[in-house]
Coordinates of C-alpha atoms and ligand atoms in Angstrom, one line a residue:
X1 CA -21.2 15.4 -9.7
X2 CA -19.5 12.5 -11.5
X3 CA -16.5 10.5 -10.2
X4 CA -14.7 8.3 -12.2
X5 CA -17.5 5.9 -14.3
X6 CA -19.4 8.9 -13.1
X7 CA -17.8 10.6 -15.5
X8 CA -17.2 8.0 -18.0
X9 CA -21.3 7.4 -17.7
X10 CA -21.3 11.0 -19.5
X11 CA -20.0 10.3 -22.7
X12 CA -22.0 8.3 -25.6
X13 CA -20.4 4.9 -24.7
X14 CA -16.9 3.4 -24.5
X15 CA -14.8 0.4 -25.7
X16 CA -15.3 -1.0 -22.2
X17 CA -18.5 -2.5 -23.4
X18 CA -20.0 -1.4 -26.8
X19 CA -23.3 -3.1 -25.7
X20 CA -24.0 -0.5 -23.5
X21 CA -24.4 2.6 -24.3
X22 CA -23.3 6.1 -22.2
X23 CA -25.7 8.9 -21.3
X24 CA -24.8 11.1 -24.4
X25 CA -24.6 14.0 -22.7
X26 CA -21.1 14.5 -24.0
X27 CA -19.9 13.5 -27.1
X28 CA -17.1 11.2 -27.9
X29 CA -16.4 7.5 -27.1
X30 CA -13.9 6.3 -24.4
X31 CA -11.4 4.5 -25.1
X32 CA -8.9 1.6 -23.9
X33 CA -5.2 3.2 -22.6
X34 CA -2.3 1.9 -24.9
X35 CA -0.3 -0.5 -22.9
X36 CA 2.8 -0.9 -25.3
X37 CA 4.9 1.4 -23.7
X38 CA 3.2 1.4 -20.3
X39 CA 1.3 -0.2 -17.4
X40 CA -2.6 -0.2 -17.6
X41 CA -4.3 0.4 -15.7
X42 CA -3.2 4.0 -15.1
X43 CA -3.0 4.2 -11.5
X44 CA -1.6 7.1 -9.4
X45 CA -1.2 10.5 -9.4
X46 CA -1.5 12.8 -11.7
X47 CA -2.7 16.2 -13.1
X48 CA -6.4 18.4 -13.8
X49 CA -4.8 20.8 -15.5
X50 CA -7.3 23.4 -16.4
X51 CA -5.4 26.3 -18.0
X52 CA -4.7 25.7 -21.5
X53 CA -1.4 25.4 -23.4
X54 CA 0.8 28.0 -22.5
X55 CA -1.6 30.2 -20.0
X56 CA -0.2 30.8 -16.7
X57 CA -3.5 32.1 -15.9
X58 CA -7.2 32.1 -16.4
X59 CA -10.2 30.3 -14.9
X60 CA -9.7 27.7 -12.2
X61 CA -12.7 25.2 -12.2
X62 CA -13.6 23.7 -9.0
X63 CA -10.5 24.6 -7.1
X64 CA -8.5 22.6 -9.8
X65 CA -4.7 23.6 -10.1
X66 CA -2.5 23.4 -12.5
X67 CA 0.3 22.3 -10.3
X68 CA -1.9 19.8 -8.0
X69 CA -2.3 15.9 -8.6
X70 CA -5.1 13.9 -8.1
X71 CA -5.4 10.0 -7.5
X72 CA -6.4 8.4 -10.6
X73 CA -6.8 4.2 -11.2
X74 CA -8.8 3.9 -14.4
X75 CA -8.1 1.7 -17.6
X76 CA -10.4 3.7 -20.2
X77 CA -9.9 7.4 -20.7
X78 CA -11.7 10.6 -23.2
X79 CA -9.1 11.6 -25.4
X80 CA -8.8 15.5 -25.5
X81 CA -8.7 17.1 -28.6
X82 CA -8.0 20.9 -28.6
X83 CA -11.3 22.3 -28.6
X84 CA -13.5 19.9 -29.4
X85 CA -15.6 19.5 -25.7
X86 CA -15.1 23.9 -25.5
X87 CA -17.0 24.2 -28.6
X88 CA -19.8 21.9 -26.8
X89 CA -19.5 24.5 -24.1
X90 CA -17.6 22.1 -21.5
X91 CA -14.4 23.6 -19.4
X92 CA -11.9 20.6 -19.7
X93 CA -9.1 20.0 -17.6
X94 CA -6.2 17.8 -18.7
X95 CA -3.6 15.3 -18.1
X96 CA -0.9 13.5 -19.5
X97 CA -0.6 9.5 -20.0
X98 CA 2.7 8.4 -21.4
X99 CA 1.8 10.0 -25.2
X100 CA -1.8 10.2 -24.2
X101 CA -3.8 13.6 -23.6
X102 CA -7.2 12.9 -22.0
X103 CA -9.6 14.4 -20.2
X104 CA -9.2 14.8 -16.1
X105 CA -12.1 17.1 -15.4
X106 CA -15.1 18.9 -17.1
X107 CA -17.4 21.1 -16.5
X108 CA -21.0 22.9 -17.6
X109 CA -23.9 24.6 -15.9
X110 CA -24.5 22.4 -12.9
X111 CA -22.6 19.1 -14.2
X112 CA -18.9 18.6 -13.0
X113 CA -17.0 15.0 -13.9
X114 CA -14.1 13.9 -12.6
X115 CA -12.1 11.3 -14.0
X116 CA -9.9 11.1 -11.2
X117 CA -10.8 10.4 -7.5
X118 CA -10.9 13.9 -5.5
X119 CA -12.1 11.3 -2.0
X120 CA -8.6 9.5 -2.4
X121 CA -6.3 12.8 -3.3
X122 CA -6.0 14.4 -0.3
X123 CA -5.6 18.2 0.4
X124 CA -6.1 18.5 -3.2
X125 CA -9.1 16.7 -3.7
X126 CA -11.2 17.9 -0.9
X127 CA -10.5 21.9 -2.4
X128 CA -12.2 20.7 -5.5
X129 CA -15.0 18.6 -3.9
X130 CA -15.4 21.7 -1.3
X131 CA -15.5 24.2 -4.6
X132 CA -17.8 22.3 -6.0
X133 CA -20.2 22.1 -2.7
X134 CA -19.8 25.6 -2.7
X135 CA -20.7 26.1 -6.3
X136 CA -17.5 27.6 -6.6
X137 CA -17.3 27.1 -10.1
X138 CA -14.5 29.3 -11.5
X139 CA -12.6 31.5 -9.6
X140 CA -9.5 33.7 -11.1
X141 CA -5.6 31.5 -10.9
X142 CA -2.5 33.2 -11.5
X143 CA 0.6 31.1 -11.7
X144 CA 3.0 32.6 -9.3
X145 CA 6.9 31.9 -8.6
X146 CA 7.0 28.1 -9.8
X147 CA 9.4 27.6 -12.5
X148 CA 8.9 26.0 -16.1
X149 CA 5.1 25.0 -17.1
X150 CA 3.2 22.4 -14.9
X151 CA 4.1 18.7 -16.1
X152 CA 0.9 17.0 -16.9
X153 CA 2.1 13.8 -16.4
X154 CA 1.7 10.2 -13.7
X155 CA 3.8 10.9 -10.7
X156 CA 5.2 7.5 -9.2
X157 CA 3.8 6.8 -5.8
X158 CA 5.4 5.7 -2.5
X159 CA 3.4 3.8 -0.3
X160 CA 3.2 3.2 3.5
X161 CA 2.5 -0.2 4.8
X162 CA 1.3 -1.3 7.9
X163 CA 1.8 -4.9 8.9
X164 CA -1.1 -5.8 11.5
X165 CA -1.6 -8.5 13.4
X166 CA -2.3 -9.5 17.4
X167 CA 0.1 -9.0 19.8
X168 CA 0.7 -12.2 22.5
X169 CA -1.4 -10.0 25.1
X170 CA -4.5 -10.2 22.2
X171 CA -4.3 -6.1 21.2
X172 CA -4.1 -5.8 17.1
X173 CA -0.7 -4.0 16.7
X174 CA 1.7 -2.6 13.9
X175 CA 4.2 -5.4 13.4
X176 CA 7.6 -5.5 11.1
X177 CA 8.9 -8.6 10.1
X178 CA 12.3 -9.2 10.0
X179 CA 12.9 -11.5 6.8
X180 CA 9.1 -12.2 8.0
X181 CA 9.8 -12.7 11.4
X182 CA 8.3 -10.3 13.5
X183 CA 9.4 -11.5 17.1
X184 CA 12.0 -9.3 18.9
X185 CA 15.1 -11.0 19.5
X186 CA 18.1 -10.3 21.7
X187 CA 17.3 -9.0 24.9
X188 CA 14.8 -11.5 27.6
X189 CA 12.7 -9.0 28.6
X190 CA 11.6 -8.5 24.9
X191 CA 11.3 -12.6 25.1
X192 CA 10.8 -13.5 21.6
X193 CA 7.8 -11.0 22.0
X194 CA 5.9 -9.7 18.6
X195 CA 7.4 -6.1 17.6
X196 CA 4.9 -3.7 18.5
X197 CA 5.3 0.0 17.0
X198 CA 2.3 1.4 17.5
X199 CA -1.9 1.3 16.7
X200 CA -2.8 1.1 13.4
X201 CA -5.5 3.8 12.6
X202 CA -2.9 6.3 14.5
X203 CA 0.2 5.6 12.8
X204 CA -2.0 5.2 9.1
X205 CA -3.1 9.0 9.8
X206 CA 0.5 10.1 10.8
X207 CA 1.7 8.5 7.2
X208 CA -1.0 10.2 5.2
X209 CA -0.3 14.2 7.0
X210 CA 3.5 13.0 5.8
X211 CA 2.0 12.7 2.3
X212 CA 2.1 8.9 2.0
X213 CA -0.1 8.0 -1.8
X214 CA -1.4 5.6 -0.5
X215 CA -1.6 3.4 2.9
X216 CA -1.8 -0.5 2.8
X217 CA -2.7 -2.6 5.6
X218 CA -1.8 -5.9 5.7
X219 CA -3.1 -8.6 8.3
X220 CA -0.6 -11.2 8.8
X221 CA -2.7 -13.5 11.1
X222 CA -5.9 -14.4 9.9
X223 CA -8.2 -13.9 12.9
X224 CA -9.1 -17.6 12.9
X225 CA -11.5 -17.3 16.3
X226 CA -13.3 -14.4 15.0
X227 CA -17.0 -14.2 13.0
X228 CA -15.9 -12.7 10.0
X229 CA -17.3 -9.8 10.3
X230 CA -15.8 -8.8 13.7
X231 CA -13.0 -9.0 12.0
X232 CA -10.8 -6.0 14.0
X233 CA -9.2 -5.1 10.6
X234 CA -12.7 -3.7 8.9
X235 CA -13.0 -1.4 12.6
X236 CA -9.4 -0.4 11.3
X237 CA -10.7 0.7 8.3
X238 CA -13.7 2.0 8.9
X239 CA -11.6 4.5 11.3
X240 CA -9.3 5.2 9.1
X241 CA -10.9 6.1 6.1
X242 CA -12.6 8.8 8.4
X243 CA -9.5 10.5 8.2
X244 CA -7.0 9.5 5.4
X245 CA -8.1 10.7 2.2
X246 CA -6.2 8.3 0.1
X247 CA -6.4 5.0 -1.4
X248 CA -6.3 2.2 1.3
X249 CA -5.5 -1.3 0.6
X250 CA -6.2 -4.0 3.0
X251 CA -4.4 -7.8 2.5
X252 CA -4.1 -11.1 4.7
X253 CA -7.1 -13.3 4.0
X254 CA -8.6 -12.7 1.4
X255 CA -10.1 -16.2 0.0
X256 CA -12.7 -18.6 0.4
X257 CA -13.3 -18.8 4.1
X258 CA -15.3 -20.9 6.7
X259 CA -17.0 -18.6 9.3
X260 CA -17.0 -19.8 12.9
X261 CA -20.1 -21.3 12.7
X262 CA -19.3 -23.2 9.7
X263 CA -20.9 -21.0 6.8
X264 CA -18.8 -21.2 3.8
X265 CA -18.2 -17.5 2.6
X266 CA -16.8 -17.2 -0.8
X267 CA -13.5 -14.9 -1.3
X268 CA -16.0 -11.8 -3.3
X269 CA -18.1 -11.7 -0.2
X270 CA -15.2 -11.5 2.3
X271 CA -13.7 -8.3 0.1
X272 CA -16.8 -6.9 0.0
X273 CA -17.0 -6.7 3.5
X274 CA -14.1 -4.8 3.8
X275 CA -14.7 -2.2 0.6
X276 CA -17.9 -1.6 2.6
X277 CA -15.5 -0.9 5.3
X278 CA -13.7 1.6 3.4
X279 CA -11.1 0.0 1.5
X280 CA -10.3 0.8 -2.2
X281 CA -7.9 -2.4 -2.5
X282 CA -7.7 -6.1 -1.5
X283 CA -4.4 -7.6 -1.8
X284 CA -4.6 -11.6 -2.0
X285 CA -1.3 -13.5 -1.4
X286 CA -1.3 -17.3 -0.2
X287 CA -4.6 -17.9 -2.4
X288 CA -3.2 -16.4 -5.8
X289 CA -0.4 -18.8 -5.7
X290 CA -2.3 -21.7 -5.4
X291 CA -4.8 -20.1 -7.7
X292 CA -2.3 -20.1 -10.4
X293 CA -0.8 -23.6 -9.7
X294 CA -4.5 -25.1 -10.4
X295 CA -4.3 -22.5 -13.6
X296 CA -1.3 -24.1 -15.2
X297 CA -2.3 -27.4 -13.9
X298 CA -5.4 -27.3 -16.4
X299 CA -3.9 -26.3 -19.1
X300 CA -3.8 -22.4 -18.8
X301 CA -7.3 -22.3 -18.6
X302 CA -9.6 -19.5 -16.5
X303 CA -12.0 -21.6 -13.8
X304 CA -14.1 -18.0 -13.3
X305 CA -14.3 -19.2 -9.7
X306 CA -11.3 -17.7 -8.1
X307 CA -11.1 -14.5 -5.8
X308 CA -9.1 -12.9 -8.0
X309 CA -11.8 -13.3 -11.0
X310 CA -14.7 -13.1 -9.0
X311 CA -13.7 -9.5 -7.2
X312 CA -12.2 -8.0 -10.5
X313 CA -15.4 -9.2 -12.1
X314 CA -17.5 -7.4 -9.8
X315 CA -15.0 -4.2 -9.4
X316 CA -12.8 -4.0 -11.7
X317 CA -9.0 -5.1 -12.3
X318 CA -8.0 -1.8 -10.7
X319 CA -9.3 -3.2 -6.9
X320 CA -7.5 -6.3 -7.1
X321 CA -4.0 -6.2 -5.9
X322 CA -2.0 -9.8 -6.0
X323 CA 0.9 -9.7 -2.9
X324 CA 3.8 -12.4 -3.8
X325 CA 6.5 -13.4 -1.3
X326 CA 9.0 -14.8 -3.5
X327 CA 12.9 -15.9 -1.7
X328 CA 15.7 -16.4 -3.9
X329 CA 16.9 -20.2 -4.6
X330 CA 20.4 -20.2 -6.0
X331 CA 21.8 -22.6 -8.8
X332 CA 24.9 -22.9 -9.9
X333 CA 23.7 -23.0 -13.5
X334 CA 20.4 -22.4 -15.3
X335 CA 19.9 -26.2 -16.4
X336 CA 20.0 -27.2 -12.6
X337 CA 16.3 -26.2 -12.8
X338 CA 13.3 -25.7 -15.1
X339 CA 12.6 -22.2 -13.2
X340 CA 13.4 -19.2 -14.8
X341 CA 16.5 -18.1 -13.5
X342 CA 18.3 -14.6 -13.3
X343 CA 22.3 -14.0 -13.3
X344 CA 22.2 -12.0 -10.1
X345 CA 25.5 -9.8 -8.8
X346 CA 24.7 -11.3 -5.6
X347 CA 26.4 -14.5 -5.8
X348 CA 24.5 -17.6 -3.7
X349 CA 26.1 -18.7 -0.1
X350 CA 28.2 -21.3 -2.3
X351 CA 29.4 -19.0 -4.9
X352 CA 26.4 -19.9 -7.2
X353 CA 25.4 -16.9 -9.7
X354 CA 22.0 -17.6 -10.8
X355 CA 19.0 -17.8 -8.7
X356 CA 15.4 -18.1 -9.2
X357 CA 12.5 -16.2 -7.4
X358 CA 10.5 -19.3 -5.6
X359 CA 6.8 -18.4 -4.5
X360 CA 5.7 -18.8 -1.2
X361 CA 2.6 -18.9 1.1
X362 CA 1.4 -18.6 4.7
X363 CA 3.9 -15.5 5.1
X364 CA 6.9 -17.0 3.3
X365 CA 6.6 -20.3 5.6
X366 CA 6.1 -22.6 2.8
X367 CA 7.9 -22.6 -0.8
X368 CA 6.1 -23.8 -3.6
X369 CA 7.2 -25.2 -6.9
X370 CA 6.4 -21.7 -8.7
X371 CA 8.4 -19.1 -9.7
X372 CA 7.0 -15.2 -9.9
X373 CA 7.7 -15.4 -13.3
X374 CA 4.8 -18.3 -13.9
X375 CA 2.7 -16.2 -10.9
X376 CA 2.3 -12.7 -12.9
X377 CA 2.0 -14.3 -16.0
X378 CA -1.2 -15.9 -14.6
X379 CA -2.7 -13.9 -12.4
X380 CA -2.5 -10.9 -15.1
X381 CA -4.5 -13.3 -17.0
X382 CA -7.0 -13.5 -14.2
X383 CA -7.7 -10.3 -14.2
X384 CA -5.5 -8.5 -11.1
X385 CA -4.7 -5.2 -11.5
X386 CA -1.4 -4.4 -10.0
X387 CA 1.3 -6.8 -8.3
X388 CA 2.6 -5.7 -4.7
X389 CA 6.2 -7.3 -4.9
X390 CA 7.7 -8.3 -1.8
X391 CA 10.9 -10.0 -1.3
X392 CA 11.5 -12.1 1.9
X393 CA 15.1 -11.3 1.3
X394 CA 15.5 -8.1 1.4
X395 CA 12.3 -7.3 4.1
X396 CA 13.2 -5.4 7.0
X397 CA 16.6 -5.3 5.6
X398 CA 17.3 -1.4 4.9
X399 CA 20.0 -3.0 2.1
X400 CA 17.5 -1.4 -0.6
X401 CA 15.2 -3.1 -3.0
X402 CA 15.6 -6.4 -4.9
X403 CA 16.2 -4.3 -8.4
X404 CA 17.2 -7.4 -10.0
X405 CA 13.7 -8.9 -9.0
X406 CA 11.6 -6.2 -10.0
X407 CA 13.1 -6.2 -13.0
X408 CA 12.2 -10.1 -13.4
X409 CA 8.8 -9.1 -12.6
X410 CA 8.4 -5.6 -14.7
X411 CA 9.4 -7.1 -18.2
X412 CA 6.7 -10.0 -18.1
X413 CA 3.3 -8.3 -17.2
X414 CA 1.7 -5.3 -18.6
X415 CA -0.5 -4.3 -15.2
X416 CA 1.5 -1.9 -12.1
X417 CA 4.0 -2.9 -10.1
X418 CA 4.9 -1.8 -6.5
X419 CA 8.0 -2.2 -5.6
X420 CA 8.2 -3.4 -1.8
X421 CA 11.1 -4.5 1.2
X422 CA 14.1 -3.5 2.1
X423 CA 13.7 0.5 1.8
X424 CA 16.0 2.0 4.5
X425 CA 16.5 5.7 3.0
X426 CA 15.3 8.0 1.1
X427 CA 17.8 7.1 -1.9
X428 CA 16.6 3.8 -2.1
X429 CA 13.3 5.3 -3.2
X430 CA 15.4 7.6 -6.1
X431 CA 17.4 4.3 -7.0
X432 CA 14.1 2.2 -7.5
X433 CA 12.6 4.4 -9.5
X434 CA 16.0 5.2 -11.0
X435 CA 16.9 1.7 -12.3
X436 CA 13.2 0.2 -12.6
X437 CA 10.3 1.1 -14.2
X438 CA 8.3 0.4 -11.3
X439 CA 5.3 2.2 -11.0
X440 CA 5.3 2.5 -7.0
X441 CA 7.7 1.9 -4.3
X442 CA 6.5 0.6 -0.6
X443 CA 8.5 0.9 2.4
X444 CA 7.5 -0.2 5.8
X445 CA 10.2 -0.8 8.7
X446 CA 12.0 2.8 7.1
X447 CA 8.7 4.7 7.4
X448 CA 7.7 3.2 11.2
X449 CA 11.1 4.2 12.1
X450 CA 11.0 7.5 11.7
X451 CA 7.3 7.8 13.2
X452 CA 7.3 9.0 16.2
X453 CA 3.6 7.8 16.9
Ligands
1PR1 O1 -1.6 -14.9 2.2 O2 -3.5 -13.6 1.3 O3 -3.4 -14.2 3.7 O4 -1.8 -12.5 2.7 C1 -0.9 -12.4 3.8 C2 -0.2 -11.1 3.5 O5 0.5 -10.8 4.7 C3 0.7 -11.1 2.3 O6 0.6 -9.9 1.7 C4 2.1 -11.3 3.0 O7 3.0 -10.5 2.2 C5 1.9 -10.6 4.3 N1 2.6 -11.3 5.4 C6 2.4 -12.5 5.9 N2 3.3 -12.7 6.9 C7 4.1 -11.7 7.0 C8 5.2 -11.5 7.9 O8 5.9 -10.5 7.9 N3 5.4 -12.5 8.8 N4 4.2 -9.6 5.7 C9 3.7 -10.8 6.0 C10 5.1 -9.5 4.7 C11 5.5 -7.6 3.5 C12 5.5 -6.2 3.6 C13 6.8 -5.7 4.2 C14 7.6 -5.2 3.0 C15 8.3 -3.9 3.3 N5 5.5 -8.2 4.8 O9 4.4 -5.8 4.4 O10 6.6 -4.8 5.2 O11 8.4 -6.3 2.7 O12 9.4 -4.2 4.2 P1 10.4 -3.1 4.6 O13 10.2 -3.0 6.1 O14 11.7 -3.7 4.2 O15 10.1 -1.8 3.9 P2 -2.6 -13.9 2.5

């Protein structure tokens, strides 16, 4: 069985890298997804449609269903032409990209390929990897009841995140920051104490039985007294991906790093530890900013040497997640600064109506003299595959999300964008993906609140 380059491996070869050739066990070349009109890579959910044009039933292969979706994050894809692999004898199951029909599944004798990720797609994806253990290779599928044919096409995710870090008594809890600050306030007893909602590998496995797409954890105190790899946060991992069955990304320090005992450990070796841990995603904040102030500081020029190049070298764009924490600065007018500036409906404290989106590091503690604008240009450039967009204005807020930013952010870069902070209800997830073209949506302080873990 082939997952995702296992099934890519199949085919003759691939514009990936024309030097090397596939196994040529099934003809046809892959081939780069069109990013005109869309984000690449294609991340997310979508179908392994195995019925054909127009059946509503037939031969489902592997447990596959026409109605299910599968978790997909791949920038090359087999184009399907009507046909052409059943001739060979394969059974092909499809999906939609934009205008795109490729190939999801195939199958023949003993060789099954998927190009989608049956590990990371839940209920779904363990019926075909089950099926498939079983030798279950067809069994009889009758569509029955649903309305209208199944839509073959990316499904835009919502994502639970867990903010992690230890509590004043030393226990690693689920946190929520409040514009980033995460200490209760109000009553004495709660003294200024860190928020604590709950343990981490409990409340990630409550999120994913709700049908979260994915689950991202991200540790917002680097664990500065630890040996790396005691880290608690690759424990967390390592217990959750026993049970959630969907893509897990872990953030908060990843970058070049000096061990307790002095060793240098370069950023690639830190992620590494935790994708041997389990995760699918690293998500690098602090270091990406300064990563892309050195970039424009040498002339737009790519050192090879930062994390973000160094783990997308060694696993691809689609593993590297870049986390900015930008905070509105208003201007009166767009000369008052060299920043690109947006005419916001949410006039400044003094009236102003234009703002720009500063960057930040260390949690939104410092501001920097770089606007997300100048970030995703040059971090896209590095080679990150998808931008997790904060905003330390609208975090913990429940006031809905920064549209105006995500916006900002959607019509520079070409790679995904998740759309995070200030989700409070339900609608704010249909008006994100409403008046954006986001290709996620993350909530965090709405989703602990209604976990009753
Ligand atoms: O800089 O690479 O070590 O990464 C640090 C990571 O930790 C970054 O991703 C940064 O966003 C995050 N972080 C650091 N400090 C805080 C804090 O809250 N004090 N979390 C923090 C920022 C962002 C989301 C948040 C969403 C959704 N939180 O996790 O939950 O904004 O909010 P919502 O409740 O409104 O839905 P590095």
């Amino acid at each position: 069985m082939g997952i995702c380059v296992g099934l890519q491996a199949l085919f003759e070869d691939s514009d990936e890298n024309l030097n090397v050739s596939g196994l040529g066990i099934v003809p046809g070349r892959l081939q780069r997804f069109d990013d005109s009109t869309k984000s690449v890579p294609h991340i997310g959910w979508n179908s392994a449609n195995p019925l054909k044009e127009g059946e509503t039933s037939g031969k489902s292969v592997y447990g596959l269903r026409p109605r299910s979706k599968y978790y997909y994050v791949h920038s090359y894809a087999m184009h399907y032409r009507e046909g052409e692999l059943e001739r060979a004898g394969w059974h092909v199951a499809t999906a939609q990209y934009g205008n795109e029909k490729f190939v999801g599944a195939l199958a023949k004798g003993k060789i099954f390929a998927t190009q989608f990720h049956p590990e990371k797609s839940g209920v779904a994806g363990l019926r075909v990897l089950k099926a498939f253990l079983d030798g279950r290779l067809f069994e009889d599928w009758k569509e029955t009841g649903l309305p209208g044919k199944p839509r073959e096409e990316l499904t835009r995710r919502i994502i639970a995140c867990l903010d992690v870090r230890t509590n004043d008594e030393g226990d690693l809890v689920v946190t929520k920051g409040d514009q980033y600050d995460v200490r209760e306030k109000g009553s004495v007893e709660a003294g200024g104490k860190v928020r604590n909602l709950g343990k981490p590998v409990d409340m990630a496995g409550r999120y994913y039985e709700q049908g979260a797409d994915e689950v991202t954890f991200l540790n917002i105190t680097s664990f500065r007294k630890c040996p790396l790899k005691d880290t608690p946060m690759l424990e967390i991992l390592r217990r959750t991906s026993e049970t959630v069955f969907v893509p897990l990304t872990i953030g908060g320090g990843i970058r070049d790093t000096v061990d307790t005992d002095g060793t240098m450990v370069p950023a690639l070796d830190v992620a590494r530890m935790y994708f041997n841990s389990g995760a699918d995603k690293v998500s690098i904040g602090s270091d990406a900013v300064i990563s892309a102030e050195e970039y424009y500081a040498s002339g737009t020029k790519l050192s090879r040497k930062t994390a973000i190049e160094t783990i997308s070298q060694a696993y691809g764009n689609q593993a590297v997640v870049v986390s900015l924490d930008p905070r509105r600065v208003f201007v009166s007018r767009p000369a008052d600064t060299p920043h690109r500036t947006v005419k916001t409906k949410y006039p400044g404290p003094n009236g102003e109506e234009y703002c720009w989106y500063q960057c930040t590091v260390k949690g939104g503690r410092e501001g920097r003299d770089l606007d997300v604008h100048q970030l995703v240009i040059a971090v896209e450039a590095m080679g990150a595959g998808e931008i997790l967009l904060n905003s330390i204005d609208r975090d913990g807020s429940k006031a809905g999300f920064d549209l105006e930013l995500i916006n900002e952010v959607k019509s520079a870069i070409k790679i995904p964008v998740i759309a995070s902070s200030g989700a409070g209800h339900p609608a704010h997830f249909a008006e994100v993906f409403g008046s954006t073209s986001t290709d996620a949506a993350l909530g965090a302080g709405m989703v602990h609140a209604q976990c009753s873990c």
